[in-house]
Short mmCIF file of C-alpha atoms in Angstrom, two decimals:
data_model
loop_
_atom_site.label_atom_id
_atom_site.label_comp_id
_atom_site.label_asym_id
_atom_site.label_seq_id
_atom_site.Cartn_x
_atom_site.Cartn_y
_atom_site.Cartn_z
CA UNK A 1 84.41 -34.76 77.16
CA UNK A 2 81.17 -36.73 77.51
CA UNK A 3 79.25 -35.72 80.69
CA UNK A 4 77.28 -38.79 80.67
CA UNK A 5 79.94 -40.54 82.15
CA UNK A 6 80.43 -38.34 85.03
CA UNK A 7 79.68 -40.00 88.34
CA UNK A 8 77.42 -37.53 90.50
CA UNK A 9 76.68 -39.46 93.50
CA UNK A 10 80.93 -40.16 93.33
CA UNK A 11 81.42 -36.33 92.70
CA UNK A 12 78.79 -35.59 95.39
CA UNK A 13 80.77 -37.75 97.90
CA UNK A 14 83.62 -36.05 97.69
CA UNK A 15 82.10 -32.22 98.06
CA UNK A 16 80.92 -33.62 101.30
CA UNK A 17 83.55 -35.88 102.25
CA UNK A 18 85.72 -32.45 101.66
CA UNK A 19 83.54 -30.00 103.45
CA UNK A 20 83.72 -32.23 106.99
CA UNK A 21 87.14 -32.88 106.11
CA UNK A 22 88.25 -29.16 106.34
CA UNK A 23 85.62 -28.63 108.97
CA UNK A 24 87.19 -31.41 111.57
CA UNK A 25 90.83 -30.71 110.72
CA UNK A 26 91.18 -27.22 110.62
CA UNK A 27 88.71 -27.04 113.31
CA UNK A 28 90.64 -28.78 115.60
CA UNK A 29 93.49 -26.36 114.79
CA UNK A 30 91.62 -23.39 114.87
CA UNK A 31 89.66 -24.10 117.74
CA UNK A 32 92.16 -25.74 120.23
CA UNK A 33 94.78 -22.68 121.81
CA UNK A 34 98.34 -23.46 120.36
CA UNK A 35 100.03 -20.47 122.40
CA UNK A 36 99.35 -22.46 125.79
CA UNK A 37 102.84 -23.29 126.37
CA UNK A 38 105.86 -22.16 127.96
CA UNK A 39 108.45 -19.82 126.22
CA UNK A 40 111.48 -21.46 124.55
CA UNK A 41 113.78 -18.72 125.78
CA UNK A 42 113.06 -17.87 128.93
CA UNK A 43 110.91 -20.60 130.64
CA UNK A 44 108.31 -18.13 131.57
CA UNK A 45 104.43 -19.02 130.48
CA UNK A 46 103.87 -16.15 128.10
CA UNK A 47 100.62 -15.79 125.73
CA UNK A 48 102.22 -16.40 122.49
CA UNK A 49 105.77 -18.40 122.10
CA UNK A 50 108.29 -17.19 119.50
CA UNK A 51 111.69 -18.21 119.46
CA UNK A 52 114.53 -15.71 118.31
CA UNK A 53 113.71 -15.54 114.76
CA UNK A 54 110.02 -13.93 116.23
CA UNK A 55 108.44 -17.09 114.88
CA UNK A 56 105.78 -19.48 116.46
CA UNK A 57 106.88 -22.85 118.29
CA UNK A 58 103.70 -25.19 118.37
CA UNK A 59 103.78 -27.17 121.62
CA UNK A 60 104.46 -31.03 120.63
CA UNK A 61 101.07 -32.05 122.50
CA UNK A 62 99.14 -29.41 120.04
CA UNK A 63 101.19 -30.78 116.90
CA UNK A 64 99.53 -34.20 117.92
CA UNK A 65 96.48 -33.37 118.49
CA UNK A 66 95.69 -31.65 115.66
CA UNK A 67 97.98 -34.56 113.73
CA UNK A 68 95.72 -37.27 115.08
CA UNK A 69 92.48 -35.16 114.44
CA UNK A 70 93.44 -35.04 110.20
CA UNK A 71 94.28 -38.32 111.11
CA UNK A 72 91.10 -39.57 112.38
CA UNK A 73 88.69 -37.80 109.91
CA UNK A 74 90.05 -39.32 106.53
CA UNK A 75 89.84 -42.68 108.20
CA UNK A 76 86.59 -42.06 109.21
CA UNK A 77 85.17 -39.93 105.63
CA UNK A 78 87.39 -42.51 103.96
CA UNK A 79 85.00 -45.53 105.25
CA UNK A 80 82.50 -43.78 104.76
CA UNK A 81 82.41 -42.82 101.47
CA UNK A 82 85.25 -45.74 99.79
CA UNK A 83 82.22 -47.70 98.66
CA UNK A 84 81.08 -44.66 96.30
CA UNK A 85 83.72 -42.50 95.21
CA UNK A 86 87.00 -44.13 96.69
CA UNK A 87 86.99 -42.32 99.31
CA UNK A 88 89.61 -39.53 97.14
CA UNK A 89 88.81 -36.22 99.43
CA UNK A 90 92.61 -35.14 97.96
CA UNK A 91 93.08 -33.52 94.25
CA UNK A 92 96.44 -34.58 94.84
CA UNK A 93 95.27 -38.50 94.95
CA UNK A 94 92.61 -37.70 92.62
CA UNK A 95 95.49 -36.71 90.40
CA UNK A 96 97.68 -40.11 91.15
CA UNK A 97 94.42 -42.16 90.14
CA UNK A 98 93.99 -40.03 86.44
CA UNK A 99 97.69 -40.70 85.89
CA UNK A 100 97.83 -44.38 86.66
CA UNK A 101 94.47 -44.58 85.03
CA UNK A 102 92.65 -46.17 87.63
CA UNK A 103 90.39 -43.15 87.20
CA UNK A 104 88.50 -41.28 84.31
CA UNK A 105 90.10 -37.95 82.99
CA UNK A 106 86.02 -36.95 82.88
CA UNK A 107 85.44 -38.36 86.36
CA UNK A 108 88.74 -36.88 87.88
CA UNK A 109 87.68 -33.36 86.61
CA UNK A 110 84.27 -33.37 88.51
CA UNK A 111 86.02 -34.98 91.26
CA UNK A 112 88.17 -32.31 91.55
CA UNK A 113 85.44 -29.40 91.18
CA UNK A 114 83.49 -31.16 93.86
CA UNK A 115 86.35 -30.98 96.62
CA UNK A 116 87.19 -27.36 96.11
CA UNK A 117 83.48 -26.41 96.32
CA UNK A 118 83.25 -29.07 99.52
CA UNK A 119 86.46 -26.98 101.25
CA UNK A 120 85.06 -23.85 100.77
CA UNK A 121 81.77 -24.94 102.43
CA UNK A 122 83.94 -26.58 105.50
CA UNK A 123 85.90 -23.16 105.52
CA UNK A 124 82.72 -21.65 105.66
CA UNK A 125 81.31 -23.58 107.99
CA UNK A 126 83.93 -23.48 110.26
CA UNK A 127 83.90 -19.62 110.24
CA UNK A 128 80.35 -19.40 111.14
CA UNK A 129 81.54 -21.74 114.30
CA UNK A 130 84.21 -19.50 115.22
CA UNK A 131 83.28 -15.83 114.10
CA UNK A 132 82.62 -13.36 116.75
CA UNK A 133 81.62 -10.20 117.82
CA UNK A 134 84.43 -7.50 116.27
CA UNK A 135 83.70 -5.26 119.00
CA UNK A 136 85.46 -8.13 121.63
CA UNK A 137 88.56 -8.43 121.82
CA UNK A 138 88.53 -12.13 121.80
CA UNK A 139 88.26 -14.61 119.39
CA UNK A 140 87.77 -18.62 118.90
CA UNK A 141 89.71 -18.98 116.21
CA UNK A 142 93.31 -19.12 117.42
CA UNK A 143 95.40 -19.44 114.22
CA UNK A 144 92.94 -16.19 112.67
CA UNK A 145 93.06 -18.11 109.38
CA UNK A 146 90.58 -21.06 109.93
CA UNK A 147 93.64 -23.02 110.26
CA UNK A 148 94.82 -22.38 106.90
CA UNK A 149 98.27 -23.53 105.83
CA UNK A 150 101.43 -20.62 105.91
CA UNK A 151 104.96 -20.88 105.55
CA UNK A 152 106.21 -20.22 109.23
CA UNK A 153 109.17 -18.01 109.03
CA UNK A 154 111.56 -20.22 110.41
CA UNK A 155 112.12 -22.06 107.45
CA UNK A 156 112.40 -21.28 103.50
CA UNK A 157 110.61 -21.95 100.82
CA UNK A 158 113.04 -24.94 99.86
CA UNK A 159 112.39 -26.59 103.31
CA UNK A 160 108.59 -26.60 102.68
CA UNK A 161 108.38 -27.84 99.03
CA UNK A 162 110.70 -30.44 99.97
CA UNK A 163 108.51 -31.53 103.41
CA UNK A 164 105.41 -31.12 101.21
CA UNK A 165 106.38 -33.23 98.11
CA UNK A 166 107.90 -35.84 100.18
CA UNK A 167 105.11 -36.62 102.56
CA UNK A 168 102.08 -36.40 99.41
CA UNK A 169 104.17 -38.96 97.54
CA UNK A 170 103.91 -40.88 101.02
CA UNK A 171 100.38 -40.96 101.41
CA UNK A 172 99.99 -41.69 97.83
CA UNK A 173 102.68 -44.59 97.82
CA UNK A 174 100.38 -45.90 100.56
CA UNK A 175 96.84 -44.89 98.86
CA UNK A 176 98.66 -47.37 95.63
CA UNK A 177 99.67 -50.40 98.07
CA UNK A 178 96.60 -50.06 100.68
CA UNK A 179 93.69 -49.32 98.26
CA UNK A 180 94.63 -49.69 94.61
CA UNK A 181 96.86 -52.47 94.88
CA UNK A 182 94.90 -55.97 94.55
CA UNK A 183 98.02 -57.92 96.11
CA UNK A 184 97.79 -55.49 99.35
CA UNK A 185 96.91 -57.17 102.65
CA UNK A 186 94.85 -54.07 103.92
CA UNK A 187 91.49 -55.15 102.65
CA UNK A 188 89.06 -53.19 104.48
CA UNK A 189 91.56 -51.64 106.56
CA UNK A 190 93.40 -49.74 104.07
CA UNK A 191 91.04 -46.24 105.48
CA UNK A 192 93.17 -46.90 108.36
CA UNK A 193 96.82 -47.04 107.01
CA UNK A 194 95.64 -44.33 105.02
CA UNK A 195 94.59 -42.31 107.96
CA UNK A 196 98.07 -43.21 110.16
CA UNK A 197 99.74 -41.83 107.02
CA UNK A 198 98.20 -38.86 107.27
CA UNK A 199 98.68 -38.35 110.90
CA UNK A 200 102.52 -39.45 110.29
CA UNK A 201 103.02 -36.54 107.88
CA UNK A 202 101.10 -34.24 109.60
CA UNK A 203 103.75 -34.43 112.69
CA UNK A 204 106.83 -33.69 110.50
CA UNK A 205 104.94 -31.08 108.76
CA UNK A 206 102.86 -29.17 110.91
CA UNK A 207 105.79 -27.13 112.12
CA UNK A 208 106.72 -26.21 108.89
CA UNK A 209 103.59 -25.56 106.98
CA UNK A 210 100.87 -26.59 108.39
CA UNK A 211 100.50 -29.76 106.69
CA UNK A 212 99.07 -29.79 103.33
CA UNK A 213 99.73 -33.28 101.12
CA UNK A 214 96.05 -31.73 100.10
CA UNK A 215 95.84 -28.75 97.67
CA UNK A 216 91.76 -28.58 98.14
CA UNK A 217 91.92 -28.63 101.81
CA UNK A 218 94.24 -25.73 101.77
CA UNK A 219 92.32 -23.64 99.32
CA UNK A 220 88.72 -23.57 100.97
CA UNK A 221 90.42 -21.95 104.35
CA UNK A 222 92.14 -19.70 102.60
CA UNK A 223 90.40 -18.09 100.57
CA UNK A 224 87.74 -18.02 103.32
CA UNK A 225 89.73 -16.34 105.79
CA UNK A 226 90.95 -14.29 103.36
CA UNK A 227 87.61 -12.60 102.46
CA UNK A 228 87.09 -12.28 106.19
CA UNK A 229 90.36 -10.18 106.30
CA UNK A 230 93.25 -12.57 107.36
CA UNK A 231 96.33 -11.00 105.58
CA UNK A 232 99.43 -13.05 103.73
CA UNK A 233 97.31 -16.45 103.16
CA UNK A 234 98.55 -16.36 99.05
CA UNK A 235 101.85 -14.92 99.62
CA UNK A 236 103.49 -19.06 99.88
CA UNK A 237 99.94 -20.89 98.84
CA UNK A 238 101.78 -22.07 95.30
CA UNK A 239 103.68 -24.39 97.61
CA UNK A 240 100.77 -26.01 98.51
CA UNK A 241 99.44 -27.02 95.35
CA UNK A 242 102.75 -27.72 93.22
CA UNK A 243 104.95 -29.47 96.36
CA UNK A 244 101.69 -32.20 96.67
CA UNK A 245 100.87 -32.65 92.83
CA UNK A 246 104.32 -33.36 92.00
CA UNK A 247 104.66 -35.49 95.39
CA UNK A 248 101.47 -37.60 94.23
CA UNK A 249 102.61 -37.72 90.19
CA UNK A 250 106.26 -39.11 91.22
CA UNK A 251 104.61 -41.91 93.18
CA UNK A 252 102.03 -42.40 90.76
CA UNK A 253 104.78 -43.03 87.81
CA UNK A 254 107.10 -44.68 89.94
CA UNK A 255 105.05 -47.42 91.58
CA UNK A 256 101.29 -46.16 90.83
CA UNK A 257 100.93 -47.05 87.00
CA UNK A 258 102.71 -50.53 87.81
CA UNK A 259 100.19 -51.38 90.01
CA UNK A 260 97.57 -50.46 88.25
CA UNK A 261 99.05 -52.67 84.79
CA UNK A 262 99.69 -55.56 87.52
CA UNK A 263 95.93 -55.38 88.42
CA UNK A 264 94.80 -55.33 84.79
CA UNK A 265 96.91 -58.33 83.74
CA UNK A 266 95.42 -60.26 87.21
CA UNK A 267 91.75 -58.99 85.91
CA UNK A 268 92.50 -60.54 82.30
CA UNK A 269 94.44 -63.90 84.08
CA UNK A 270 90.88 -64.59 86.15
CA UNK A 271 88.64 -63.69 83.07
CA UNK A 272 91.15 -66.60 81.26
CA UNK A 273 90.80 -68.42 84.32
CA UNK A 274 86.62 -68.75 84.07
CA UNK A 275 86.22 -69.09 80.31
CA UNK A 276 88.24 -72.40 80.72
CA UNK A 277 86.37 -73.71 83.37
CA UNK A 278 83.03 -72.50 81.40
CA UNK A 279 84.31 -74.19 78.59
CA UNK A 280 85.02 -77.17 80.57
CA UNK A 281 81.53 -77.29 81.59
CA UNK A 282 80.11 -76.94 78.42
CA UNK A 283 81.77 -79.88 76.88
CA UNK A 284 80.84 -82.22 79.96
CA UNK A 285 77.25 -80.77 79.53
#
């Protein structure tokens, strides 16, 4: 492993890119009541809504906001930071790239270091937002886990792999065609299609997990919260790192690693294309 070829303004990037990234998203989660609603069995506004199983039912208008808000912030961190590090702020993608080789084992590695020290600084961050007295009864942080992602008990384990892997390999199928892909019509734009994608999965999966599709944005809350007592945060959190990296490898072998050879052969057509008119030149010359 040579360390000279490590990247650290790309690696930097992406521990900030990370840190706001946790910071806005689970912020909007944490910060925004979900229990504002009205009870699924009885009709009557209650405090907290659980249906018969005694589990949480998020209100659809919560579900999108907090949907748009992930939404939102990796189109916005996305443009923001494209131009230096691609604009990764995902292990999962990070991963993708490394197998389809449009990125450095060396670089992916540091890339990877960077976002889990960047979501524990947004977890952190966010906590020093929302902590309060202990003494009050009260508190701003309505999930009590800095919006870190759980299992909710109303579905198993199979139903959350399954909504996790399918909706990484999603964003990742579009991260390939949008950003990767030099046939793609989303130029400039792809930071948006990117961002709908993540907004898109975020609605199916909210209800079920949380929404992950990002290993490094659920670790930093976690093990935050976790330190500042939230119970149960580990008990499922393997989902959330296996369900996305096998999401992001199956669209990385399946379409990712074609795209990537299709690029290279393009790259090698053009440099063809410019020695023969260079060589054209040089014989009128």
């Amino acid at each position: 492993m040579s360390f000279n070829k490590i990247n650290i303004k790309a690696a930097v990037a992406e521990c900030v890119a990370m840190a706001f990234f946790v910071y806005l998203g689970c912020g909007s989660a944490a910060l925004n009541d979900p229990n504002q609603r009205i009870s699924s069995i009885s009709g009557t506004g209650t405090d907290e809504i659980i249906d018969g199983n005694g589990a949480n039912i998020a209100r659809p208008s919560w579900v999108q906001l907090v949907a748009l808000q992930f939404g939102l912030s990796i189109t916005v961190l996305a443009y923001a930071t494209a131009h230096i590090s691609g604009g990764q702020i995902n292990c999962a993608i990070t991963f993708a790239l490394v197998l389809a080789k449009e990125l450095s084992v060396v670089q992916g590695i540091a890339n990877f270091a960077a976002q889990m020290v960047g979501s524990v600084l947004g977890a952190s961050l966010l906590l020093g937002v929302t902590e309060n007295d202990k003494e009050v009864n009260f508190g701003t942080d309505f999930t009590n886990s800095l919006g870190a992602n759980t299992l909710n008990p109303r579905f198993a384990w199979g139903n959350a792999f399954l909504a996790e892997l399918l909706m990484t390999a999603l964003l990742t199928w579009v991260v390939f065609e949008t950003a990767v892909n030099k046939k793609g019509v989303a130029g400039n734009c792809a930071p948006i299609a990117i961002g709908l994608a993540v907004f898109v999965a975020h609605v199916v999966n909210i209800p079920i997990t949380g929404c992950s599709i990002n290993p490094t944005r659920s670790f930093g809350p976690a093990v935050v919260a976790s330190l500042n007592g939230a119970d149960d945060l580990w008990d499922d959190h393997w989902i959330f790192w296996v369900a996305p990296l096998m999401g992001s490898a199956l669209a990385a072998i399946a379409r990712g690693i074609y795209i990537s050879k299709e690029n290279e052969k393009d790259g090698n057509d053009e440099e063809e294309k410019v020695d023969l008119v260079e060589g054209d030149v040089e014989e009128e010359e």
